[in-house]
Coordinates of C-alpha atoms and ligand atoms in Angstrom, one line a residue:
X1 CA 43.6 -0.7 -184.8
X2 CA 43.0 -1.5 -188.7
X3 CA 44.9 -0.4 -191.3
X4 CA 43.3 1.0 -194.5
X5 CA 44.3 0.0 -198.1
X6 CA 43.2 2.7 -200.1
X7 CA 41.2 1.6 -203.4
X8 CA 40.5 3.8 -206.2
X9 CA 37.3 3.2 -208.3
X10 CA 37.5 0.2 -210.5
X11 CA 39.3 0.3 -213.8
X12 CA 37.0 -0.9 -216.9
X13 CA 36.7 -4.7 -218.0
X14 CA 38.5 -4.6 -220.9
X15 CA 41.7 -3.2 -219.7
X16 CA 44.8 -5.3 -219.5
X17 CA 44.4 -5.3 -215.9
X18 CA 41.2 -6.3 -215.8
X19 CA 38.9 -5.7 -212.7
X20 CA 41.7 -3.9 -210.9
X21 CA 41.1 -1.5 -207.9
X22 CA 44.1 0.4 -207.6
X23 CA 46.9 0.3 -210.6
X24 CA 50.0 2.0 -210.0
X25 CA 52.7 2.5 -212.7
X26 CA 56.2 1.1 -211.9
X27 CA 59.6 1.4 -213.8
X28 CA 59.6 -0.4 -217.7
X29 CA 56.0 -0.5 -217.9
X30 CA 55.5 -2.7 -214.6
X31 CA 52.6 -2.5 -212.9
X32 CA 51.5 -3.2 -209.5
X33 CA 47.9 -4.2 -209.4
X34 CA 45.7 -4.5 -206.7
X35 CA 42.7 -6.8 -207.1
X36 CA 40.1 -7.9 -204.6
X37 CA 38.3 -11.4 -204.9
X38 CA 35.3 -11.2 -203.8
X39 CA 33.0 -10.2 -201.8
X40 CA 33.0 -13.5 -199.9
X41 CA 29.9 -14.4 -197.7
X42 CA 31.5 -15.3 -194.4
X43 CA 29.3 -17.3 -192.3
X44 CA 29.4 -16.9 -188.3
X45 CA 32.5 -19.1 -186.8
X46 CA 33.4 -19.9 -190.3
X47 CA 36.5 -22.1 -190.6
X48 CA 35.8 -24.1 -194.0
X49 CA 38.1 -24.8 -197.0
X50 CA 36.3 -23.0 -200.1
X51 CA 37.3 -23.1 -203.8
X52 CA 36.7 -20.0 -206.3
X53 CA 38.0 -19.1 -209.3
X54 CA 40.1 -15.9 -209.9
X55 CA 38.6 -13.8 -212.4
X56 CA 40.4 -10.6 -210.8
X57 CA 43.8 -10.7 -212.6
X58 CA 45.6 -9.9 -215.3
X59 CA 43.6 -9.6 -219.1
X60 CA 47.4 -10.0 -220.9
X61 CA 50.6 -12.1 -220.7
X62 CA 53.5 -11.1 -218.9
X63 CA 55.1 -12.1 -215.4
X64 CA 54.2 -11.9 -211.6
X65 CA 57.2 -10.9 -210.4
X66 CA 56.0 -9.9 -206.2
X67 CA 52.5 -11.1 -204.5
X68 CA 51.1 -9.2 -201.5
X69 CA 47.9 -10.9 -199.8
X70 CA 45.7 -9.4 -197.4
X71 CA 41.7 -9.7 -196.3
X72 CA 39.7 -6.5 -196.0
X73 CA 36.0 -5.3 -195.4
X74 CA 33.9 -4.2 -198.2
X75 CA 35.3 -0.2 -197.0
X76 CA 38.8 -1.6 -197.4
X77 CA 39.6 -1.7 -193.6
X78 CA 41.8 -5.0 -192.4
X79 CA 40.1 -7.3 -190.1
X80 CA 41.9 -7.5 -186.9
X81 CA 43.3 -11.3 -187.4
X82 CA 41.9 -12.2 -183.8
X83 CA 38.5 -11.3 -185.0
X84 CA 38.7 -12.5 -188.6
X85 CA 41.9 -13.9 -190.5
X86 CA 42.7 -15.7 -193.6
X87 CA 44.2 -19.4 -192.4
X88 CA 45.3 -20.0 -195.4
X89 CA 44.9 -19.1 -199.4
X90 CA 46.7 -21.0 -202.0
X91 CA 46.5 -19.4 -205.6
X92 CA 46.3 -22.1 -208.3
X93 CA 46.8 -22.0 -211.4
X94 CA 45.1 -24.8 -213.5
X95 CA 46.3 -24.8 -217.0
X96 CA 49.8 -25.9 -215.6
X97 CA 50.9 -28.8 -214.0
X98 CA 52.3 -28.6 -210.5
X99 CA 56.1 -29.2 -210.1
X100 CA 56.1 -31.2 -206.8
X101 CA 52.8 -33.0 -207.3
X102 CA 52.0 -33.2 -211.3
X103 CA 48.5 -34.5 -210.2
X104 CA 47.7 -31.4 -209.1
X105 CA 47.1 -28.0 -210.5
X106 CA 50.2 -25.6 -210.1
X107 CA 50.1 -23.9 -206.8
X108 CA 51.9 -20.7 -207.4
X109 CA 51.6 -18.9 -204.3
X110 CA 50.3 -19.3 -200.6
X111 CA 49.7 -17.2 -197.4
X112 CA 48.5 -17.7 -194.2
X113 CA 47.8 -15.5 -191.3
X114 CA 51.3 -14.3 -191.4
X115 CA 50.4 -12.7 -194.8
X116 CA 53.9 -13.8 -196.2
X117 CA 54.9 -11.6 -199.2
X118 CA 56.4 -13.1 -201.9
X119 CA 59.0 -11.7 -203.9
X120 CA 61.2 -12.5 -207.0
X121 CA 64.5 -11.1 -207.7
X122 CA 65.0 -8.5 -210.2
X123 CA 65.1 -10.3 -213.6
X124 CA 62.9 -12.8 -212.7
X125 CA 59.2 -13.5 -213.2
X126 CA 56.3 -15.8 -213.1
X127 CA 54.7 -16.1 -216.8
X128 CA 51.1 -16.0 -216.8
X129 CA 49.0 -16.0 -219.9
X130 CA 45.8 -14.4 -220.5
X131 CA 44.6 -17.9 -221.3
X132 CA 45.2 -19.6 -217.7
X133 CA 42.5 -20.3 -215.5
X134 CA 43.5 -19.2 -211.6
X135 CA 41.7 -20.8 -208.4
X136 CA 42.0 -19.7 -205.2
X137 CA 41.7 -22.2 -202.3
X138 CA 41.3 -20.2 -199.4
X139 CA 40.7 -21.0 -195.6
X140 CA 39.1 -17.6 -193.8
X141 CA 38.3 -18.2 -190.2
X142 CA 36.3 -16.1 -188.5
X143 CA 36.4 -16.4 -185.0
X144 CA 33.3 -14.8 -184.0
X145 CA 29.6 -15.7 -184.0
X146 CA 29.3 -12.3 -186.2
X147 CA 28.7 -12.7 -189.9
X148 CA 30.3 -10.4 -192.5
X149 CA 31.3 -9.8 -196.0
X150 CA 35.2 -9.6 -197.2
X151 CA 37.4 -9.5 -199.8
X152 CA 40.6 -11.5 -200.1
X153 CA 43.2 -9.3 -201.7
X154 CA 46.1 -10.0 -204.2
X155 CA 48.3 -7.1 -205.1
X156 CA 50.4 -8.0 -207.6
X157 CA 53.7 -6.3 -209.5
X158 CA 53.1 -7.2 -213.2
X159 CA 55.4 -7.1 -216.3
X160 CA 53.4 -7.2 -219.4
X161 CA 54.9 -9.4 -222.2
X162 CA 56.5 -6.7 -224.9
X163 CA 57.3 -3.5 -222.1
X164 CA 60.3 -2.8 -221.6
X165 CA 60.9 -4.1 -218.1
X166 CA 59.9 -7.4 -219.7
X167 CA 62.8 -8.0 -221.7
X168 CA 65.6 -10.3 -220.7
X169 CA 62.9 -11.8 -217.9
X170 CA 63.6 -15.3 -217.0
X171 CA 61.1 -17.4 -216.6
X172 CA 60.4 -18.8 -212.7
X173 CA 58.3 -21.7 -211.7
X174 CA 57.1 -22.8 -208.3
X175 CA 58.2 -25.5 -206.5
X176 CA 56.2 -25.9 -203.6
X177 CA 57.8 -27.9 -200.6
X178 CA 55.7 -29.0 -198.2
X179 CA 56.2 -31.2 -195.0
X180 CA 53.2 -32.8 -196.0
X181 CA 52.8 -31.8 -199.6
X182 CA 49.3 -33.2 -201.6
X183 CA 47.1 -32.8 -199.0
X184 CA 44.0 -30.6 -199.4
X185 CA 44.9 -29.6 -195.9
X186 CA 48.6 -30.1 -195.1
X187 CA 48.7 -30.3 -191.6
X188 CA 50.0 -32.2 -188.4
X189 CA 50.5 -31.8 -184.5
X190 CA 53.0 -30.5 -182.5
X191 CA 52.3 -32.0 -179.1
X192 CA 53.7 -30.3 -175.7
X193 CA 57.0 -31.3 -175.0
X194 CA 58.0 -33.8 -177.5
X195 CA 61.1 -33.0 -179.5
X196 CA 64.0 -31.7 -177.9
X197 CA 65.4 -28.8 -175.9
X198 CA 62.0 -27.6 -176.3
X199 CA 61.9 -27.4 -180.6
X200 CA 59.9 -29.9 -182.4
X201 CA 61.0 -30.4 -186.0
X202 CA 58.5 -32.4 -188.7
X203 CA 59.1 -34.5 -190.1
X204 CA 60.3 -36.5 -187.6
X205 CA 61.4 -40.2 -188.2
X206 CA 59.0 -42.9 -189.7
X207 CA 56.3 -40.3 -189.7
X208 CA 55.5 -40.9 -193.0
X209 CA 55.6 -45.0 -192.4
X210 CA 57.9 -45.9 -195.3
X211 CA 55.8 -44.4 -197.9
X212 CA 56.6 -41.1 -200.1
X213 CA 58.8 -38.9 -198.2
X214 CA 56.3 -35.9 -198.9
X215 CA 58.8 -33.2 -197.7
X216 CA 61.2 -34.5 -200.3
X217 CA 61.3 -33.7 -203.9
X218 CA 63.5 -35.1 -206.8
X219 CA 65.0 -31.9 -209.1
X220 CA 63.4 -32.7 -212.9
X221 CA 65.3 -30.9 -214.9
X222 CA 68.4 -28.5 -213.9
X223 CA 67.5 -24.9 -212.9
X224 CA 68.3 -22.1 -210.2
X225 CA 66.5 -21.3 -207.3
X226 CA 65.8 -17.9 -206.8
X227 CA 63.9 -17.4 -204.0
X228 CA 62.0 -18.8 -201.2
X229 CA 60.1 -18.5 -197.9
X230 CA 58.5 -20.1 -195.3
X231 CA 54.5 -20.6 -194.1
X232 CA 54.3 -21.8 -190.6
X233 CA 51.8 -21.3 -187.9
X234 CA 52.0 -19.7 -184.4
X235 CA 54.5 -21.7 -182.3
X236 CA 56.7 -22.2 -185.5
X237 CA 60.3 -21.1 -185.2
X238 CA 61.4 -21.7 -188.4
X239 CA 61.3 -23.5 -191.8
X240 CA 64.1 -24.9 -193.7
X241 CA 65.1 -26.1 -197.3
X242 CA 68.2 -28.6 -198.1
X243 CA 69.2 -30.5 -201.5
X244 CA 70.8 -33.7 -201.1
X245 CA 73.3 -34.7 -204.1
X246 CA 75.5 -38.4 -204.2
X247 CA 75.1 -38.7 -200.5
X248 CA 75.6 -35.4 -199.5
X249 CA 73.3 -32.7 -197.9
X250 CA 73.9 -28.7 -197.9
X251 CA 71.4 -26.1 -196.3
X252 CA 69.9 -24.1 -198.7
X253 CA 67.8 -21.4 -196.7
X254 CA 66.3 -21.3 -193.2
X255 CA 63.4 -19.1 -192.9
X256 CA 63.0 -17.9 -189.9
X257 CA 59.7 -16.3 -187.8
X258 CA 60.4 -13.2 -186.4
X259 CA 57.6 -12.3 -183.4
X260 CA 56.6 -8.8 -182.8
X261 CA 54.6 -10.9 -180.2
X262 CA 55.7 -9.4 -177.0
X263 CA 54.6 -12.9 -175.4
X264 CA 57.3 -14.6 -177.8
X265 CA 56.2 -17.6 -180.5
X266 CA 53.3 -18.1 -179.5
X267 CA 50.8 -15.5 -182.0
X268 CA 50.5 -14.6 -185.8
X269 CA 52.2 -11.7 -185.0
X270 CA 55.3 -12.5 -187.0
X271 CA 56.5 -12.1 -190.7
X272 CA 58.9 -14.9 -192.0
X273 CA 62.4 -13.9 -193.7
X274 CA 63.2 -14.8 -197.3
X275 CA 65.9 -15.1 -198.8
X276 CA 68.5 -12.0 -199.9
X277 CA 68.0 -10.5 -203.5
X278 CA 71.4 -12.6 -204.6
X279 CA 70.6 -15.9 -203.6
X280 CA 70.6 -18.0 -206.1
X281 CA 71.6 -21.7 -205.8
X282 CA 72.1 -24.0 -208.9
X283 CA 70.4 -27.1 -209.2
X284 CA 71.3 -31.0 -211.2
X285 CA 68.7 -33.0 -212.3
X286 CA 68.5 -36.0 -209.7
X287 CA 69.3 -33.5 -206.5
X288 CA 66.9 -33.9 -203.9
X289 CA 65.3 -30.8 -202.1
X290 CA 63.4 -31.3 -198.9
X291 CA 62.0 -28.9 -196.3
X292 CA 61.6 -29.2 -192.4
X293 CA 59.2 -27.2 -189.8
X294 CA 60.1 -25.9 -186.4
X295 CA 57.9 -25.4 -183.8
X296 CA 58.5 -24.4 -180.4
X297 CA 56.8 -27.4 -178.2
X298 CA 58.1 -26.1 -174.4
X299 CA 55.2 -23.6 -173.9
X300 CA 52.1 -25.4 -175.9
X301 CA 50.7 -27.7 -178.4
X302 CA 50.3 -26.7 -181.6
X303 CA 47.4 -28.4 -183.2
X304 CA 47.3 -28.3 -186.8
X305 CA 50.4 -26.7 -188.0
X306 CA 52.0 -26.1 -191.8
X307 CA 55.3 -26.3 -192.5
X308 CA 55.3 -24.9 -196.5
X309 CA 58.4 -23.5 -198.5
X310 CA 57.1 -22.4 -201.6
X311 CA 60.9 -22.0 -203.9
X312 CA 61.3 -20.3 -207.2
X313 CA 63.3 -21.8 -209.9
X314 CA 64.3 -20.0 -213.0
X315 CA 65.5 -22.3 -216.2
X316 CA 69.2 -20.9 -216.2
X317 CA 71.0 -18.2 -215.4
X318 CA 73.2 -17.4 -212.9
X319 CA 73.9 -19.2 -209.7
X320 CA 76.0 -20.7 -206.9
X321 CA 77.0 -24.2 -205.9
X322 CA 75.6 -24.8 -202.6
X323 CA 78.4 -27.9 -202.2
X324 CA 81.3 -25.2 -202.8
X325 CA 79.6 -22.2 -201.6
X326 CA 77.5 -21.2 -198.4
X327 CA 73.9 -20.1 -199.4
X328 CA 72.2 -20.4 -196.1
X329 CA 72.7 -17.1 -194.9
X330 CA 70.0 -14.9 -193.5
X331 CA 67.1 -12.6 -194.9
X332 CA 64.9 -10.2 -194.7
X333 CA 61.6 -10.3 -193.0
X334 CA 58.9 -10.4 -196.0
X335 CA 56.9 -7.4 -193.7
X336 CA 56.5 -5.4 -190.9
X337 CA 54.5 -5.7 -187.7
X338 CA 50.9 -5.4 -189.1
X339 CA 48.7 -3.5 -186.7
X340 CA 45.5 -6.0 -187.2
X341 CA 47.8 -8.1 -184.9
X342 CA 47.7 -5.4 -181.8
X343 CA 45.0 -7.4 -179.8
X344 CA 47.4 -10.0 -178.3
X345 CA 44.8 -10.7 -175.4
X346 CA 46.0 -12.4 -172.1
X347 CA 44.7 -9.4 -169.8
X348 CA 42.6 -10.4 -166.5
X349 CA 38.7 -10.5 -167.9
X350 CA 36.1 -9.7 -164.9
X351 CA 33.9 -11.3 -167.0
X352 CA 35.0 -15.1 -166.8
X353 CA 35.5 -16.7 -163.1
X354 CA 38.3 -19.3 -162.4
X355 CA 37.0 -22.4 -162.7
X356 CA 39.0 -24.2 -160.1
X357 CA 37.2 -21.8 -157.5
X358 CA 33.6 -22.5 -158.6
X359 CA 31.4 -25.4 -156.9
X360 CA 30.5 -28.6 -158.6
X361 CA 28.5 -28.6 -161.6
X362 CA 26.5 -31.3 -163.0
X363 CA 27.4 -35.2 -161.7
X364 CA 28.5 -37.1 -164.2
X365 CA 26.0 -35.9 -166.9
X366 CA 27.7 -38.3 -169.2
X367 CA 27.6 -35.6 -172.1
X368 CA 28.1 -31.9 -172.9
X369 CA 26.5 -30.2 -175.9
X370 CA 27.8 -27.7 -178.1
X371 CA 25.5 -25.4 -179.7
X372 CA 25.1 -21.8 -180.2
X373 CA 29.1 -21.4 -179.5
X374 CA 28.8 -22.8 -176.3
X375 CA 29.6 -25.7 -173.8
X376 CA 26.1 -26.3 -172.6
X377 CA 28.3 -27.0 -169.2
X378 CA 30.8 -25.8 -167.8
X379 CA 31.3 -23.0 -169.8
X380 CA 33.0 -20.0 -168.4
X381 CA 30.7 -17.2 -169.7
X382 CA 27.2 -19.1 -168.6
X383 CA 26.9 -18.6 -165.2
X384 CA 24.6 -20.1 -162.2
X385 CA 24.8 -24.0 -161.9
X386 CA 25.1 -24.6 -165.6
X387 CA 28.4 -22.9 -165.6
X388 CA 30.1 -25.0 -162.6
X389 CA 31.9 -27.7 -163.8
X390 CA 30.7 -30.8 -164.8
X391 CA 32.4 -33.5 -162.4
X392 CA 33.2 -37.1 -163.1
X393 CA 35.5 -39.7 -161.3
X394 CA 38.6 -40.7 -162.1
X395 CA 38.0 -43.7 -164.8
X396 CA 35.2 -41.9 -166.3
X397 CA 34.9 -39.2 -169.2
X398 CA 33.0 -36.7 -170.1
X399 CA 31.4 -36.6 -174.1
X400 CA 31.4 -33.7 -175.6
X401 CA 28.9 -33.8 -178.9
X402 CA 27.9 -31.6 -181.2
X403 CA 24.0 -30.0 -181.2
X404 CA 23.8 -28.6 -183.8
X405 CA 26.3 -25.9 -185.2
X406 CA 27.9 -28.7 -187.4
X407 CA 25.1 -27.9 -189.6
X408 CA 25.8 -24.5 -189.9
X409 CA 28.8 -25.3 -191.0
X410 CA 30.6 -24.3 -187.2
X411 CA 33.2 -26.3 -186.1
X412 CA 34.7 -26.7 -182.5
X413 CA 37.1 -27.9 -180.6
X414 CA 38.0 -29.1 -177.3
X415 CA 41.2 -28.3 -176.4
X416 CA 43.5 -28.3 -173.3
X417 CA 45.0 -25.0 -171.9
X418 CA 46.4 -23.9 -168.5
X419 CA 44.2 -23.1 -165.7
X420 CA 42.2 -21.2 -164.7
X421 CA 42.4 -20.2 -169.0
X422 CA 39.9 -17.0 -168.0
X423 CA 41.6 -14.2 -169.1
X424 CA 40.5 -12.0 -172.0
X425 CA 40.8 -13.5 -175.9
X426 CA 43.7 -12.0 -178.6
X427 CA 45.9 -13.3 -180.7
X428 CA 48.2 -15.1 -177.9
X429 CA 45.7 -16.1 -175.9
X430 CA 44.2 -18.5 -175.3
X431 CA 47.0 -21.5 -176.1
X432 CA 46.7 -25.1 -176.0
X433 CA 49.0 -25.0 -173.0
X434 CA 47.7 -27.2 -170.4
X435 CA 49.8 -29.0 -167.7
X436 CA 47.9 -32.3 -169.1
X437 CA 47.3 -32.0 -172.7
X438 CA 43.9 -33.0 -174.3
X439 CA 42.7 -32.5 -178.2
X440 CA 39.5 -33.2 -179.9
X441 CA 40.7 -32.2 -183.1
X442 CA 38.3 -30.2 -184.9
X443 CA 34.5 -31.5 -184.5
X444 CA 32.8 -31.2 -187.5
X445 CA 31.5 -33.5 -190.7
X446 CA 33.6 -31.3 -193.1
X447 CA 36.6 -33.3 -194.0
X448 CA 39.0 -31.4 -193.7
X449 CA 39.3 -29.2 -191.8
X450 CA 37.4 -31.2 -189.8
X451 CA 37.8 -35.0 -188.4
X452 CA 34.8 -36.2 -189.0
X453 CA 33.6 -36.9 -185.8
X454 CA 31.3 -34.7 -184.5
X455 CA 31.7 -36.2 -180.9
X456 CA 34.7 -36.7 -178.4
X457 CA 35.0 -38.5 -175.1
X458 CA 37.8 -36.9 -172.3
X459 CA 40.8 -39.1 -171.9
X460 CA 39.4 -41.5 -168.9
X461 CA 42.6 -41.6 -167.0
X462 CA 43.0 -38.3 -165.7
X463 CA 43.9 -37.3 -162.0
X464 CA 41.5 -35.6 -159.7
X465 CA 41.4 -32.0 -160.7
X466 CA 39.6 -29.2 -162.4
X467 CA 41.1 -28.6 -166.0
X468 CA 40.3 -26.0 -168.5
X469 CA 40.1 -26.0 -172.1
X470 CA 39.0 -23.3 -175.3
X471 CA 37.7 -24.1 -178.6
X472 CA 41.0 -23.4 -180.9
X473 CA 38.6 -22.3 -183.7
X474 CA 36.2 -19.6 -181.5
X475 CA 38.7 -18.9 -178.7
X476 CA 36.5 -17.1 -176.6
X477 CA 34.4 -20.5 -176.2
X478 CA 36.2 -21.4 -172.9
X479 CA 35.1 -24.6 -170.4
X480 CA 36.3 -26.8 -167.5
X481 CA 35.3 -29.8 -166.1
X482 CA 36.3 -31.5 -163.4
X483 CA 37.9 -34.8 -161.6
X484 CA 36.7 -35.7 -158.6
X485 CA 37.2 -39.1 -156.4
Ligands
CU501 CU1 34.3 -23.2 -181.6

């Protein structure tokens, strides 16, 4: 179920494309470039934040104008994303100072494992020079015990400065929005049934404690937008943008997630809508932009989530006030179904028993070790005593600590989903929906994406029960314990 990108042999060093693998010719002396970074060593249960430059890019000036990411084996086959997916990459580019935080490094593009595409309108490009240094930041989680080797993609349509498709091109800059933009690792939760009707929106009120509004940014100089779209995670319903101006607020764009996921919002199988080829909104110095993030919070936690808009501004040209006239209208999905997302999981597993049915495992053993991807009790796949459930009494709790795997760089969780949480692993399943909701947050010394702590005790006020939780990183690491008077 992987689709194959086909490459052709690689082009020569000195081209003005560089260490392209594919090069096809577009109209006006456009290009559109395929590159592969890489290949990247990726360790088993790998789920670390890594920083590399991008030497695979352009030789020559000229303008970006579209961005397609993907992840592929050395042979060019895609990874099926509930085996191996890219969490996040954010393309940097160094010799430019970002819009929205001028501390950092211009972030000029980001996907996740919805593999948004990004697009600019005709007429409107990204200047690059020959002379700026790129960085990728990238996030690849593998979700197996299985080593491999990949390459992170970037296909690229490129206008060389002087063609003829060049001329008349209007320089574009990012402006990333961010619900919580200037983190390394821009995350928060989204906790079962908080919000309301079922839809959990971020940021929601005091959240960031009267300091910077990080979802908000104040416009620097006067421009146009050109184009946006969102980056959420499974559960998200949709991102949107708005500019605020003397008091008064207009919606810009709402980018929505459409799921292929026959289970609904609840998977990456889903591509984000940008906005239409005309939309174009014009901006005054002093307006303030902010973006918000959707999730669905009836059916499941959502543990680390993004909410990102990354918008395109263009010094001038044409465009429409959003005060007078309505922008928010809606777009096109950025792509298709993808058929590395066909393993959606959820179907009964012979392999894993259901918990509630097993005897009692250990009593009160105080801890449980992970090592080796495993619960050292009370793990679904172990079998024999070790795999009943470890049994406390109401008022006591159960430490889970790591043994080990933190060194190699493997980090776990212990998250709550619905019993008896044995059915087979894909993309939609398992999901941190448990009738009582529990979250170690990420286990593991690397901050982030980890917490730090590389141990977690069980909330100590639970009812007598057996309940069932999965490691959101390796989600075929499933466990129960249980509550016993
Ligand atoms: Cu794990």
């Amino acid at each position: 179920m992987s689709a194959v990108l086909a490459f052709a042999s690689p082009t020569a060093l000195a081209s003005p494309v560089g260490k392209a693998v594919a090069v096809q010719s577009l109209a006006g002396g456009a290009k559109r470039i395929t590159y592969r970074i890489g290949p990247l060593d990726i360790v088993p249960g790998q789920n670390s934040i890594n920083i590399r430059p991008i030497t695979e890019r352009p030789q020559v000036d000229g303008y970006i104008t579209r961005i397609r990411p993907d992840l592929t084996y050395l042979d060019g086959r895609v990874p099926r994303v509930d085996v191996i997916h890219l969490h996040h990459g954010v393309w940097l580019n160094l010799s430019r100072q970002d819009a929205t935080r001028p501390g950092l490094p211009e972030r000029f593009f980001a996907a996740g494992e919805e593999k948004t595409r990004m697009r600019l309108p005709r007429g409107y490009g990204y200047a690059l020079k020959a002379t700026d240094r790129l960085l990728l930041n990238d996030m690849i989680h593998n979700l197996t015990p299985t080593p491999t080797q990949l390459y992170m993609v970037w296909q690229i349509d490129f206008v060389p400065k002087g063609s003829a498709a060049a001329r008349g091109m209007r320089t574009t800059r990012p402006i990333w929005m961010d619900v919580q933009n200037g983190g390394l690792y821009p995350v928060f939760n989204v906790r079962k049934g908080t919000g309301r009707k079922g839809r959990f929106t971020y940021p929601t009120r005091g959240v960031y404690r009267g300091g910077q509004k990080k979802n908000q940014w104040v416009v620097d100089r006067p421009g146009v937008l050109v184009a946006t779209a969102g980056h959420l995670h499974p559960g998200g319903l949709h991102t949107d943008l708005k500019v605020r101006r003397r008091g008064r607020t207009a919606p810009l764009f709402r980018s929505v997630a459409r799921y292929f996921e026959p289970a609904g919002a609840v998977s990456w199988d889903v591509a984000m809508t940008g906005t239409p080829q005309d939309w174009k909104v014009k901006l005054r110095k002093g307006d303030v932009l902010s973006t918000s993030a959707t999730y669905d919070s009836r059916r499941a936690s959502w543990w680390e989530s993004m909410g990102i808009m990354v918008a395109w501004m263009a010094n001038g040209g044409p465009g429409k006030n959003p005060f007078k006239t309505k922008v928010n209208r809606p777009g096109p999905v950025t792509h298709g179904h993808l058929p590395e997302n066909d393993n959606h999981g959820g179907a009964p597993d012979p392999s894993l028993p259901d918990p509630r049915t097993l005897p009692d495992g250990a009593d009160n053993p105080g801890f449980v070790d992970l090592v080796n991807f495993r619960y050292q009790l009370g793990d679904l796949r172990l079998g024999g005593s070790a795999g009943n459930p470890p049994v406390i009494r109401p008022g006591q709790s159960l430490t889970f600590r790591d043994a080990g795997d933190n060194a190699k760089g493997i980090y776990h969780s212990i998250t709550s989903c619905k019993a008896p949480c044995n059915r087979s692993t894909g993309i939609a399943y398992p999901i941190a929906d448990g009738n009582v909701q529990f979250e170690s947050g990420t286990l593991g010394s690397a901050v982030p994406p980890a917490t730090g702590a590389l141990q977690w005790q069980t909330p100590s006020n639970l009812s007598p029960g057996t309940y069932t939780f999965f490691c959101r990183i390796h989600p075929f690491m499933r466990g129960a314990f249980r509550v016993k008077q």
